[in-house]
Amino acid sequence: MDGEALAGARKRVLAGGAERYHAANAEKGKLFARERIALLVDEGSFVEDGLFANSLADGLPADGVITGAARIDGRDVCVMANDSTVKAGSWGARTVEKIIRIIERAYQTGVPMVYLVDSAGARITDQVDLFPGRRGAGKIFHTQVKASGSIPQVCALFGPSAAGGAYIPAFCDVVAMVEGNASMYLGSDRMVEMVTGEKTTLEAMGGARVHCTESGVGHFLCKTEREALDVVRTYLSYLPSNWTAKPPAAAAANPAKVDLAGLVPVSERQAFDMRRYVKGLVDENSYFEIWALWARELTVGFARLNGEVIGVIGNNSMFKGGVLFVDSADKASRFVQLCDAFNVPLLFLTDVPGFMVGTAVEKQGIIRHGAKMITAISEATVPKICVVVRKAYGAGLYAMAGPGFDPDATIALPTAKIAVMGAEAAVNAVYAKKIAAIEDPEERATFVAERRAEYERDIDIMRLASELVVDAVVEPGDLRAELVRRFAAAQGRDRSFSRRRHGVNPV
């Protein structure tokens, strides 16, 4: 092949699929896969592999997937992007091989792996070539699992991620989904109706909003593709390139102006937004919330404290009173594991009544989900600091890295209460029969008030400090400086946990 012919072949491959498919995508507000890569990576940094994959076949430029190495904000990454103008981004045998190879390269070189997904799944006509073999589609997921926790893996989902292909986003650390176009599902709406008789739509069953608010498979609900690409870039800015490195530091900044003392109501029955509390502690504009729309009784995300990256987990009483449910326990477990994998210290901001009780949550497995959360926190060996902002009751104290879970410090604010349960519930539990036997309303009220006062004295935070349950009692205005000093002191902590291969975790 001479130079002119090679240039022509290259031009045809770079153009992707037929013009009508580009036009159809444009009508939906979708960018061409190569445009997405150009918007995400540093200009001129992308080096492509397998450009001529399946080049002898008709109408399959690059076999529908673009893979290669690049830089994002000066840092090396590996990228794969489905080209939905080529047979709807579906997979053939070379597609699968290219995806496997680029994940292997990211893992072997210790750089983040970015997935730009927009695929209808496997080509049924090619199933023998791509599905069952040792280098078949299953190897993609095996390789993702091998890389998990070794390198960051982040997915932006711009269109469908169908059938087995839905597991690519599922195995990533986080998934940004574009509302209106992105979807994940194991079976299409037609298949669902055929198998179960249910009539549904892709949006109702596996649309972006469903996964970002109900299932928890999606982490960021984005309005545009550019917003999703910004999420990828921002997410990576908080993490090291691989598990052996420290998160990248930045210039320190002052926190936003928030009256931390005035933000927390005296009454436990009155809610406040823990996200505002976080923003009053960390460097201004640094809180990057993950899963903002799912299990909102718990807020999790990355932030910077005096320029250093930390992971934040906080109970948010604005939603369900801050009580821990099945989903919020899973949310915490996954985020703790993410931070521990990539050397991100953890800050727990505690205002928790405990885990939810009742028939519904017991049937959902609240005990095993709670055990999963407590296991993740126990196994995390990064620096951990627990701050009791207002209350830490029952197993909620354990789940928020309380004193028994090897935190580097347990700090209490003057508003803090630590107990098996709150005063009202405790008095009712212990004295229910005696209270019921008191006929005079005033006498009954006096008796209850006296018992509550006794209970409050028993759990007084200064008493707990004197018993070394908490390591310090700190005013809200001094908390940030205290945290900066304590995280700095904890940097050299031992990262070993247990003599074993791995635990048998609750599922």
Short mmCIF file of C-alpha atoms in Angstrom, two decimals:
data_model
loop_
_atom_site.label_atom_id
_atom_site.label_comp_id
_atom_site.label_asym_id
_atom_site.label_seq_id
_atom_site.Cartn_x
_atom_site.Cartn_y
_atom_site.Cartn_z
CA MET A 1 0.00 0.00 0.00
CA ASP A 2 1.44 3.38 -1.00
CA GLY A 3 1.26 6.53 1.08
CA GLU A 4 -1.76 7.93 -0.72
CA ALA A 5 -3.76 4.75 -0.24
CA LEU A 6 -2.77 4.59 3.42
CA ALA A 7 -3.83 8.18 3.94
CA GLY A 8 -7.17 7.46 2.30
CA ALA A 9 -7.75 4.40 4.46
CA ARG A 10 -6.85 6.35 7.56
CA LYS A 11 -9.23 9.16 6.63
CA ARG A 12 -12.11 6.72 6.14
CA VAL A 13 -11.53 5.07 9.52
CA LEU A 14 -11.24 8.38 11.36
CA ALA A 15 -14.57 9.47 9.90
CA GLY A 16 -16.40 6.65 11.68
CA GLY A 17 -19.71 5.35 10.38
CA ALA A 18 -22.00 6.64 7.67
CA GLU A 19 -23.07 10.29 7.68
CA ARG A 20 -26.69 9.40 8.46
CA TYR A 21 -25.59 7.89 11.77
CA HIS A 22 -23.64 11.03 12.67
CA ALA A 23 -26.74 13.10 11.85
CA ALA A 24 -28.97 10.87 13.98
CA ASN A 25 -26.62 11.26 16.94
CA ALA A 26 -26.43 15.02 16.47
CA GLU A 27 -30.23 15.22 16.66
CA LYS A 28 -30.02 13.60 20.10
CA GLY A 29 -27.31 16.02 21.23
CA LYS A 30 -24.65 13.32 21.06
CA LEU A 31 -21.06 14.02 20.05
CA PHE A 32 -18.91 11.81 17.84
CA ALA A 33 -16.68 9.51 19.93
CA ARG A 34 -13.52 11.20 18.66
CA GLU A 35 -14.92 14.59 19.64
CA ARG A 36 -15.50 13.29 23.16
CA ILE A 37 -11.89 12.18 23.42
CA ALA A 38 -10.65 15.52 22.06
CA LEU A 39 -12.70 17.43 24.63
CA LEU A 40 -11.47 15.27 27.51
CA VAL A 41 -7.75 14.85 26.96
CA ASP A 42 -4.90 17.34 26.63
CA GLU A 43 -4.56 18.63 23.08
CA GLY A 44 -2.32 16.49 20.90
CA SER A 45 -1.73 13.85 23.59
CA PHE A 46 -3.89 10.99 22.28
CA VAL A 47 -2.00 8.04 20.78
CA GLU A 48 -4.34 5.50 19.22
CA ASP A 49 -4.00 1.72 19.11
CA GLY A 50 -5.75 -0.60 16.67
CA LEU A 51 -6.97 2.08 14.28
CA PHE A 52 -7.25 -0.43 11.45
CA ALA A 53 -8.88 -3.20 13.48
CA ASN A 54 -11.20 -5.23 11.24
CA SER A 55 -10.24 -2.92 8.36
CA LEU A 56 -10.92 -5.60 5.74
CA ALA A 57 -14.58 -5.77 6.74
CA ASP A 58 -17.08 -3.42 5.15
CA GLY A 59 -18.52 -0.63 7.31
CA LEU A 60 -16.64 -1.44 10.52
CA PRO A 61 -14.00 1.30 10.97
CA ALA A 62 -11.80 0.55 14.00
CA ASP A 63 -14.38 -2.19 14.72
CA GLY A 64 -16.51 0.36 16.51
CA VAL A 65 -14.21 1.24 19.40
CA ILE A 66 -11.39 3.77 19.81
CA THR A 67 -8.62 2.94 22.27
CA GLY A 68 -5.33 4.53 23.22
CA ALA A 69 -3.22 6.49 25.68
CA ALA A 70 -3.44 10.21 26.44
CA ARG A 71 -2.98 12.80 29.14
CA ILE A 72 -5.60 14.60 31.22
CA ASP A 73 -4.30 17.72 32.98
CA GLY A 74 -0.78 16.49 32.32
CA ARG A 75 -1.31 13.01 33.78
CA ASP A 76 -1.15 9.79 31.77
CA VAL A 77 -4.39 7.85 31.26
CA CYS A 78 -5.76 5.13 29.00
CA VAL A 79 -9.05 5.65 27.14
CA MET A 80 -11.63 3.56 25.33
CA ALA A 81 -14.59 5.08 23.50
CA ASN A 82 -17.39 3.25 21.73
CA ASP A 83 -18.22 4.69 18.31
CA SER A 84 -22.00 4.53 18.09
CA THR A 85 -21.91 5.49 14.38
CA VAL A 86 -20.50 2.01 13.71
CA LYS A 87 -23.24 -0.59 14.18
CA ALA A 88 -24.49 1.35 17.23
CA GLY A 89 -21.16 0.86 18.99
CA SER A 90 -21.73 -2.89 19.18
CA TRP A 91 -18.97 -5.36 19.98
CA GLY A 92 -17.20 -7.71 17.58
CA ALA A 93 -14.23 -9.93 18.31
CA ARG A 94 -11.66 -7.16 17.59
CA THR A 95 -13.69 -4.69 19.63
CA VAL A 96 -13.42 -6.98 22.61
CA GLU A 97 -9.70 -7.59 22.08
CA LYS A 98 -9.01 -3.85 21.85
CA ILE A 99 -10.89 -3.18 25.08
CA ILE A 100 -9.08 -5.97 26.92
CA ARG A 101 -5.70 -4.75 25.69
CA ILE A 102 -6.21 -1.14 26.75
CA ILE A 103 -7.36 -2.13 30.25
CA GLU A 104 -4.35 -4.44 30.54
CA ARG A 105 -2.10 -1.58 29.46
CA ALA A 106 -3.60 0.79 32.04
CA TYR A 107 -3.14 -1.83 34.77
CA GLN A 108 0.42 -2.72 33.74
CA THR A 109 1.55 0.90 33.49
CA GLY A 110 -0.34 2.06 36.59
CA VAL A 111 -2.47 4.79 35.04
CA PRO A 112 -6.21 5.56 35.28
CA MET A 113 -8.61 3.90 32.85
CA VAL A 114 -11.38 6.02 31.31
CA TYR A 115 -14.39 4.43 29.61
CA LEU A 116 -16.53 6.54 27.26
CA VAL A 117 -19.44 4.18 26.74
CA ASP A 118 -22.15 4.26 24.07
CA SER A 119 -22.82 0.71 22.94
CA ALA A 120 -25.71 -1.55 21.96
CA GLY A 121 -23.80 -4.57 23.26
CA ALA A 122 -22.50 -7.66 21.50
CA ARG A 123 -23.15 -8.47 17.84
CA ILE A 124 -25.22 -11.62 18.05
CA THR A 125 -24.04 -12.63 14.57
CA ASP A 126 -20.46 -12.74 15.88
CA GLN A 127 -21.17 -14.43 19.20
CA VAL A 128 -18.93 -17.47 18.69
CA ASP A 129 -15.95 -15.20 18.02
CA LEU A 130 -16.52 -12.71 20.83
CA PHE A 131 -18.51 -14.35 23.62
CA PRO A 132 -17.29 -17.66 25.06
CA GLY A 133 -13.51 -17.81 24.61
CA ARG A 134 -10.54 -17.11 26.86
CA ARG A 135 -10.18 -13.68 25.27
CA GLY A 136 -13.93 -13.21 24.88
CA ALA A 137 -16.15 -10.55 26.42
CA GLY A 138 -15.91 -12.12 29.86
CA LYS A 139 -12.19 -11.31 29.89
CA ILE A 140 -13.08 -7.59 29.81
CA PHE A 141 -14.83 -7.89 33.16
CA HIS A 142 -12.15 -10.16 34.62
CA THR A 143 -9.53 -7.57 33.70
CA GLN A 144 -11.60 -4.74 35.16
CA VAL A 145 -11.92 -6.63 38.43
CA LYS A 146 -8.16 -7.27 38.47
CA ALA A 147 -7.52 -3.56 37.97
CA SER A 148 -10.09 -2.46 40.56
CA GLY A 149 -8.43 -0.69 43.46
CA SER A 150 -5.10 -0.74 41.63
CA ILE A 151 -5.92 2.08 39.21
CA PRO A 152 -8.86 4.50 39.11
CA GLN A 153 -11.56 3.42 36.65
CA VAL A 154 -14.14 6.00 35.66
CA CYS A 155 -16.97 5.80 33.14
CA ALA A 156 -18.95 8.44 31.27
CA LEU A 157 -22.09 6.93 29.75
CA PHE A 158 -23.51 8.78 26.75
CA GLY A 159 -25.92 6.23 25.31
CA PRO A 160 -26.93 2.64 25.96
CA SER A 161 -24.83 0.11 27.79
CA ALA A 162 -26.78 -2.99 27.00
CA ALA A 163 -26.88 -6.60 28.19
CA GLY A 164 -23.45 -7.87 29.27
CA GLY A 165 -21.95 -4.53 28.28
CA ALA A 166 -23.76 -2.97 31.24
CA TYR A 167 -21.13 -4.50 33.48
CA ILE A 168 -18.38 -2.23 32.15
CA PRO A 169 -19.88 0.78 33.99
CA ALA A 170 -20.82 -1.41 36.95
CA PHE A 171 -17.19 -2.40 37.53
CA CYS A 172 -15.99 1.22 37.43
CA ASP A 173 -15.37 3.34 40.52
CA VAL A 174 -17.94 5.91 39.40
CA VAL A 175 -20.31 6.42 36.47
CA ALA A 176 -21.48 9.76 35.02
CA MET A 177 -24.71 9.39 33.00
CA VAL A 178 -26.18 11.86 30.52
CA GLU A 179 -29.88 12.28 31.19
CA GLY A 180 -32.13 11.48 28.26
CA ASN A 181 -29.55 9.43 26.33
CA ALA A 182 -27.66 7.20 28.76
CA SER A 183 -29.11 3.88 29.88
CA MET A 184 -28.03 0.59 31.41
CA TYR A 185 -30.02 -2.61 31.24
CA LEU A 186 -29.48 -6.34 31.01
CA GLY A 187 -32.51 -6.91 28.79
CA SER A 188 -34.19 -4.50 26.37
CA ASP A 189 -37.79 -3.42 26.83
CA ARG A 190 -38.82 -5.85 24.09
CA MET A 191 -36.99 -8.72 25.75
CA VAL A 192 -38.51 -7.88 29.13
CA GLU A 193 -42.01 -7.97 27.66
CA MET A 194 -41.31 -11.25 25.90
CA VAL A 195 -39.87 -12.95 29.00
CA THR A 196 -41.98 -11.47 31.82
CA GLY A 197 -44.94 -9.80 30.16
CA GLU A 198 -44.01 -6.42 31.67
CA LYS A 199 -44.46 -3.44 29.39
CA THR A 200 -41.85 -0.79 30.05
CA THR A 201 -39.42 1.60 28.35
CA LEU A 202 -35.65 1.79 28.40
CA GLU A 203 -35.83 5.13 30.22
CA ALA A 204 -38.21 3.84 32.91
CA MET A 205 -36.27 0.63 33.37
CA GLY A 206 -32.67 1.72 33.03
CA GLY A 207 -32.47 5.42 32.28
CA ALA A 208 -29.94 7.79 33.81
CA ARG A 209 -32.31 9.17 36.44
CA VAL A 210 -33.38 5.69 37.53
CA HIS A 211 -29.79 4.58 38.07
CA CYS A 212 -28.64 7.82 39.72
CA THR A 213 -31.60 8.11 42.12
CA GLU A 214 -32.92 4.58 42.69
CA SER A 215 -30.51 1.76 41.83
CA GLY A 216 -27.27 3.55 42.74
CA VAL A 217 -25.43 2.12 39.71
CA GLY A 218 -24.98 5.67 38.42
CA HIS A 219 -23.18 8.32 40.49
CA PHE A 220 -23.58 11.59 38.58
CA LEU A 221 -26.66 12.70 36.64
CA CYS A 222 -25.43 15.06 33.94
CA LYS A 223 -27.41 17.35 31.65
CA THR A 224 -24.88 17.36 28.82
CA GLU A 225 -22.00 15.31 27.49
CA ARG A 226 -19.57 18.10 28.31
CA GLU A 227 -20.72 18.02 31.92
CA ALA A 228 -20.08 14.26 32.04
CA LEU A 229 -16.58 14.78 30.67
CA ASP A 230 -15.97 17.46 33.32
CA VAL A 231 -17.00 14.92 35.98
CA VAL A 232 -14.37 12.49 34.68
CA ARG A 233 -11.70 15.16 34.76
CA THR A 234 -12.66 16.38 38.23
CA TYR A 235 -12.90 12.88 39.68
CA LEU A 236 -9.39 12.03 38.54
CA SER A 237 -8.03 15.27 40.00
CA TYR A 238 -8.65 13.95 43.52
CA LEU A 239 -6.98 10.57 43.04
CA PRO A 240 -3.45 9.30 42.46
CA SER A 241 -2.66 7.46 39.25
CA ASN A 242 -2.52 4.15 41.09
CA TRP A 243 -2.69 2.55 44.52
CA THR A 244 1.00 3.07 45.32
CA ALA A 245 0.87 6.87 45.13
CA LYS A 246 -0.55 9.63 47.29
CA PRO A 247 -3.49 11.78 46.13
CA PRO A 248 -2.31 14.99 44.43
CA ALA A 249 -2.11 17.97 46.76
CA ALA A 250 -3.20 21.49 45.77
CA ALA A 251 -2.74 24.97 47.13
CA ALA A 252 -4.54 25.41 50.43
CA ALA A 253 -7.64 27.60 50.57
CA ASN A 254 -9.86 28.91 53.33
CA PRO A 255 -13.30 27.35 53.82
CA ALA A 256 -16.55 28.98 52.84
CA LYS A 257 -18.01 31.29 55.47
CA VAL A 258 -20.42 29.12 57.43
CA ASP A 259 -21.44 29.60 61.07
CA LEU A 260 -20.76 26.03 62.14
CA ALA A 261 -21.94 26.55 65.69
CA GLY A 262 -25.15 28.22 64.59
CA LEU A 263 -25.83 25.63 61.89
CA VAL A 264 -26.40 22.72 64.28
CA PRO A 265 -29.76 22.99 66.11
CA VAL A 266 -29.90 22.15 69.80
CA SER A 267 -32.96 19.96 69.32
CA GLU A 268 -32.20 16.55 67.84
CA ARG A 269 -35.59 16.66 66.14
CA GLN A 270 -34.58 19.66 64.04
CA ALA A 271 -32.72 18.83 60.83
CA PHE A 272 -29.74 20.59 59.29
CA ASP A 273 -27.83 20.07 56.06
CA MET A 274 -24.54 18.30 56.71
CA ARG A 275 -23.32 19.33 53.25
CA ARG A 276 -23.26 22.95 54.45
CA TYR A 277 -21.29 21.84 57.49
CA VAL A 278 -18.77 20.10 55.24
CA LYS A 279 -18.37 23.23 53.12
CA GLY A 280 -17.67 25.25 56.27
CA LEU A 281 -14.81 22.91 57.17
CA VAL A 282 -12.99 22.11 53.92
CA ASP A 283 -11.22 24.32 51.40
CA GLU A 284 -13.76 26.49 49.57
CA ASN A 285 -15.36 24.94 46.48
CA SER A 286 -13.47 21.68 46.99
CA TYR A 287 -16.31 19.39 48.07
CA PHE A 288 -17.01 16.99 45.21
CA GLU A 289 -20.10 15.06 46.22
CA ILE A 290 -20.59 11.55 44.84
CA TRP A 291 -24.02 9.90 44.63
CA ALA A 292 -25.67 13.23 45.46
CA LEU A 293 -29.12 11.96 44.44
CA TRP A 294 -29.07 8.44 45.89
CA ALA A 295 -29.41 7.46 49.57
CA ARG A 296 -29.33 11.13 50.48
CA GLU A 297 -29.44 10.48 54.23
CA LEU A 298 -25.69 10.06 53.86
CA THR A 299 -23.44 12.49 52.00
CA VAL A 300 -20.10 11.22 50.65
CA GLY A 301 -17.45 12.84 48.50
CA PHE A 302 -13.92 14.09 48.11
CA ALA A 303 -12.70 17.41 49.45
CA ARG A 304 -9.49 19.20 50.24
CA LEU A 305 -8.44 20.13 53.72
CA ASN A 306 -5.57 22.63 53.71
CA GLY A 307 -4.83 21.45 50.17
CA GLU A 308 -4.77 17.72 50.99
CA VAL A 309 -7.39 15.30 49.65
CA ILE A 310 -9.76 13.65 52.13
CA GLY A 311 -12.89 11.55 51.80
CA VAL A 312 -15.93 12.80 53.70
CA ILE A 313 -18.81 10.70 55.05
CA GLY A 314 -21.55 12.60 56.85
CA ASN A 315 -25.05 11.80 58.11
CA ASN A 316 -27.57 14.25 56.67
CA SER A 317 -30.64 14.70 58.85
CA MET A 318 -32.34 16.68 56.06
CA PHE A 319 -33.20 13.30 54.52
CA LYS A 320 -34.88 10.53 56.52
CA GLY A 321 -33.50 12.07 59.70
CA GLY A 322 -30.01 10.82 58.86
CA VAL A 323 -31.02 7.25 59.75
CA LEU A 324 -28.96 4.58 57.99
CA PHE A 325 -30.89 2.41 55.52
CA VAL A 326 -29.85 -0.46 53.24
CA ASP A 327 -28.81 1.86 50.41
CA SER A 328 -26.91 4.31 52.59
CA ALA A 329 -25.00 1.44 54.20
CA ASP A 330 -23.98 0.24 50.72
CA LYS A 331 -23.10 3.79 49.70
CA ALA A 332 -20.78 4.17 52.68
CA SER A 333 -19.20 0.74 52.18
CA ARG A 334 -18.29 1.39 48.57
CA PHE A 335 -16.96 4.88 49.22
CA VAL A 336 -14.83 3.75 52.16
CA GLN A 337 -13.30 1.00 50.01
CA LEU A 338 -12.61 3.50 47.23
CA CYS A 339 -10.80 5.87 49.58
CA ASP A 340 -8.86 3.09 51.28
CA ALA A 341 -7.75 1.71 47.91
CA PHE A 342 -6.27 5.03 46.81
CA ASN A 343 -4.79 6.31 50.08
CA VAL A 344 -7.43 8.96 50.77
CA PRO A 345 -7.86 9.71 54.51
CA LEU A 346 -11.42 9.54 55.84
CA LEU A 347 -13.37 12.09 57.84
CA PHE A 348 -16.63 10.94 59.44
CA LEU A 349 -19.08 13.66 60.46
CA THR A 350 -21.53 11.93 62.74
CA ASP A 351 -25.12 12.83 63.48
CA VAL A 352 -26.81 9.45 63.37
CA PRO A 353 -29.79 8.00 65.24
CA GLY A 354 -28.70 4.50 64.18
CA PHE A 355 -29.87 1.98 61.62
CA MET A 356 -33.49 1.84 60.52
CA VAL A 357 -35.72 -0.76 62.15
CA GLY A 358 -38.94 -2.43 61.06
CA THR A 359 -40.34 -5.23 58.94
CA ALA A 360 -39.53 -3.64 55.57
CA VAL A 361 -35.81 -3.10 56.22
CA GLU A 362 -35.39 -6.47 57.92
CA LYS A 363 -36.73 -8.13 54.77
CA GLN A 364 -34.27 -6.03 52.75
CA GLY A 365 -31.39 -7.34 54.86
CA ILE A 366 -30.55 -4.28 56.96
CA ILE A 367 -28.44 -6.44 59.29
CA ARG A 368 -26.14 -7.77 56.57
CA HIS A 369 -25.97 -4.39 54.81
CA GLY A 370 -25.04 -2.75 58.12
CA ALA A 371 -22.46 -5.48 58.69
CA LYS A 372 -21.04 -4.74 55.24
CA MET A 373 -20.62 -1.08 56.15
CA ILE A 374 -19.00 -1.88 59.48
CA THR A 375 -16.69 -4.39 57.76
CA ALA A 376 -15.55 -1.80 55.22
CA ILE A 377 -14.81 0.72 57.96
CA SER A 378 -12.99 -1.88 60.06
CA GLU A 379 -10.79 -2.93 57.16
CA ALA A 380 -9.92 0.61 56.06
CA THR A 381 -6.35 1.38 57.10
CA VAL A 382 -6.06 4.96 55.88
CA PRO A 383 -6.12 7.67 58.55
CA LYS A 384 -9.64 7.94 59.96
CA ILE A 385 -11.10 10.63 62.19
CA CYS A 386 -14.58 10.45 63.68
CA VAL A 387 -16.22 13.74 64.63
CA VAL A 388 -19.42 13.48 66.64
CA VAL A 389 -21.22 16.62 65.55
CA ARG A 390 -24.49 16.06 67.39
CA LYS A 391 -25.44 12.44 68.14
CA ALA A 392 -24.05 8.94 67.67
CA TYR A 393 -26.57 6.38 68.85
CA GLY A 394 -26.46 2.60 68.82
CA ALA A 395 -24.70 0.81 66.00
CA GLY A 396 -24.62 4.15 64.19
CA LEU A 397 -21.57 4.99 66.32
CA TYR A 398 -19.87 1.82 65.09
CA ALA A 399 -20.80 2.44 61.46
CA MET A 400 -19.29 5.94 61.59
CA ALA A 401 -15.84 4.75 62.74
CA GLY A 402 -16.45 5.20 66.45
CA PRO A 403 -13.79 4.57 69.12
CA GLY A 404 -13.82 0.78 68.75
CA PHE A 405 -12.93 0.90 65.06
CA ASP A 406 -9.35 2.11 65.22
CA PRO A 407 -9.84 5.76 64.32
CA ASP A 408 -6.83 8.01 64.71
CA ALA A 409 -9.06 10.19 66.86
CA THR A 410 -12.63 10.50 68.06
CA ILE A 411 -13.46 14.18 68.41
CA ALA A 412 -16.64 15.49 69.99
CA LEU A 413 -18.21 18.90 69.64
CA PRO A 414 -19.82 20.39 72.76
CA THR A 415 -23.20 19.43 71.21
CA ALA A 416 -22.25 15.73 70.99
CA LYS A 417 -24.14 12.86 72.57
CA ILE A 418 -22.93 9.27 72.45
CA ALA A 419 -25.23 6.56 73.75
CA VAL A 420 -27.03 3.32 72.98
CA MET A 421 -30.09 5.43 72.25
CA GLY A 422 -31.49 8.91 72.87
CA ALA A 423 -32.84 9.97 76.26
CA GLU A 424 -36.51 9.79 75.26
CA ALA A 425 -36.25 6.28 73.85
CA ALA A 426 -34.10 5.10 76.78
CA VAL A 427 -36.51 6.33 79.44
CA ASN A 428 -39.44 4.76 77.64
CA ALA A 429 -37.55 1.47 77.28
CA VAL A 430 -36.54 1.25 80.94
CA TYR A 431 -39.53 2.82 82.70
CA ALA A 432 -42.45 2.12 80.35
CA LYS A 433 -44.52 0.18 82.90
CA LYS A 434 -43.82 2.60 85.72
CA ILE A 435 -44.69 5.61 83.55
CA ALA A 436 -47.95 3.95 82.51
CA ALA A 437 -48.83 3.30 86.15
CA ILE A 438 -48.60 6.99 87.13
CA GLU A 439 -52.13 8.34 86.76
CA ASP A 440 -51.54 12.03 87.48
CA PRO A 441 -50.32 13.76 84.26
CA GLU A 442 -48.16 16.31 86.11
CA GLU A 443 -46.57 13.66 88.27
CA ARG A 444 -45.95 11.52 85.21
CA ALA A 445 -44.34 14.42 83.32
CA THR A 446 -42.12 15.24 86.31
CA PHE A 447 -41.02 11.63 86.64
CA VAL A 448 -40.15 11.40 82.94
CA ALA A 449 -38.27 14.73 83.02
CA GLU A 450 -36.22 13.62 86.02
CA ARG A 451 -35.30 10.29 84.41
CA ARG A 452 -34.30 12.04 81.19
CA ALA A 453 -32.13 14.48 83.13
CA GLU A 454 -30.43 11.55 84.87
CA TYR A 455 -29.79 9.89 81.53
CA GLU A 456 -28.39 13.08 80.01
CA ARG A 457 -25.98 13.44 82.94
CA ASP A 458 -24.89 9.83 82.49
CA ILE A 459 -23.90 10.41 78.85
CA ASP A 460 -22.53 13.94 79.32
CA ILE A 461 -19.75 14.45 76.80
CA MET A 462 -17.26 15.67 79.42
CA ARG A 463 -17.81 12.47 81.35
CA LEU A 464 -17.06 10.48 78.21
CA ALA A 465 -13.95 12.57 77.68
CA SER A 466 -12.83 11.84 81.24
CA GLU A 467 -13.31 8.12 80.54
CA LEU A 468 -11.19 8.47 77.34
CA VAL A 469 -14.09 7.50 75.12
CA VAL A 470 -13.40 10.64 73.09
CA ASP A 471 -9.94 12.08 72.53
CA ALA A 472 -10.91 15.74 72.48
CA VAL A 473 -13.86 18.08 72.87
CA VAL A 474 -13.48 20.91 70.37
CA GLU A 475 -15.43 24.06 69.62
CA PRO A 476 -16.77 24.21 66.05
CA GLY A 477 -14.61 27.20 65.22
CA ASP A 478 -11.48 25.23 66.14
CA LEU A 479 -12.43 21.99 64.40
CA ARG A 480 -10.78 22.64 61.03
CA ALA A 481 -7.40 23.44 62.56
CA GLU A 482 -7.69 20.40 64.82
CA LEU A 483 -8.40 18.16 61.82
CA VAL A 484 -5.50 19.57 59.82
CA ARG A 485 -3.08 18.81 62.66
CA ARG A 486 -4.46 15.35 63.37
CA PHE A 487 -4.49 14.20 59.74
CA ALA A 488 -0.90 15.42 59.36
CA ALA A 489 0.11 13.45 62.45
CA ALA A 490 -1.59 10.29 61.18
CA GLN A 491 0.17 10.17 57.80
CA GLY A 492 2.65 7.52 58.88
CA ARG A 493 0.15 5.04 60.31
CA ASP A 494 0.59 1.32 59.72
CA ARG A 495 -1.52 0.20 56.73
CA SER A 496 -1.62 -3.51 57.65
CA PHE A 497 -4.86 -4.96 59.04
CA SER A 498 -5.00 -8.73 59.40
CA ARG A 499 -2.97 -11.88 58.71
CA ARG A 500 -5.08 -13.47 55.98
CA ARG A 501 -5.80 -13.56 52.25
CA HIS A 502 -9.11 -11.71 52.54
CA GLY A 503 -12.16 -11.65 54.75
CA VAL A 504 -15.51 -13.29 54.03
CA ASN A 505 -17.56 -10.12 53.76
CA PRO A 506 -21.30 -9.79 54.29
CA VAL A 507 -22.99 -9.36 50.90
#
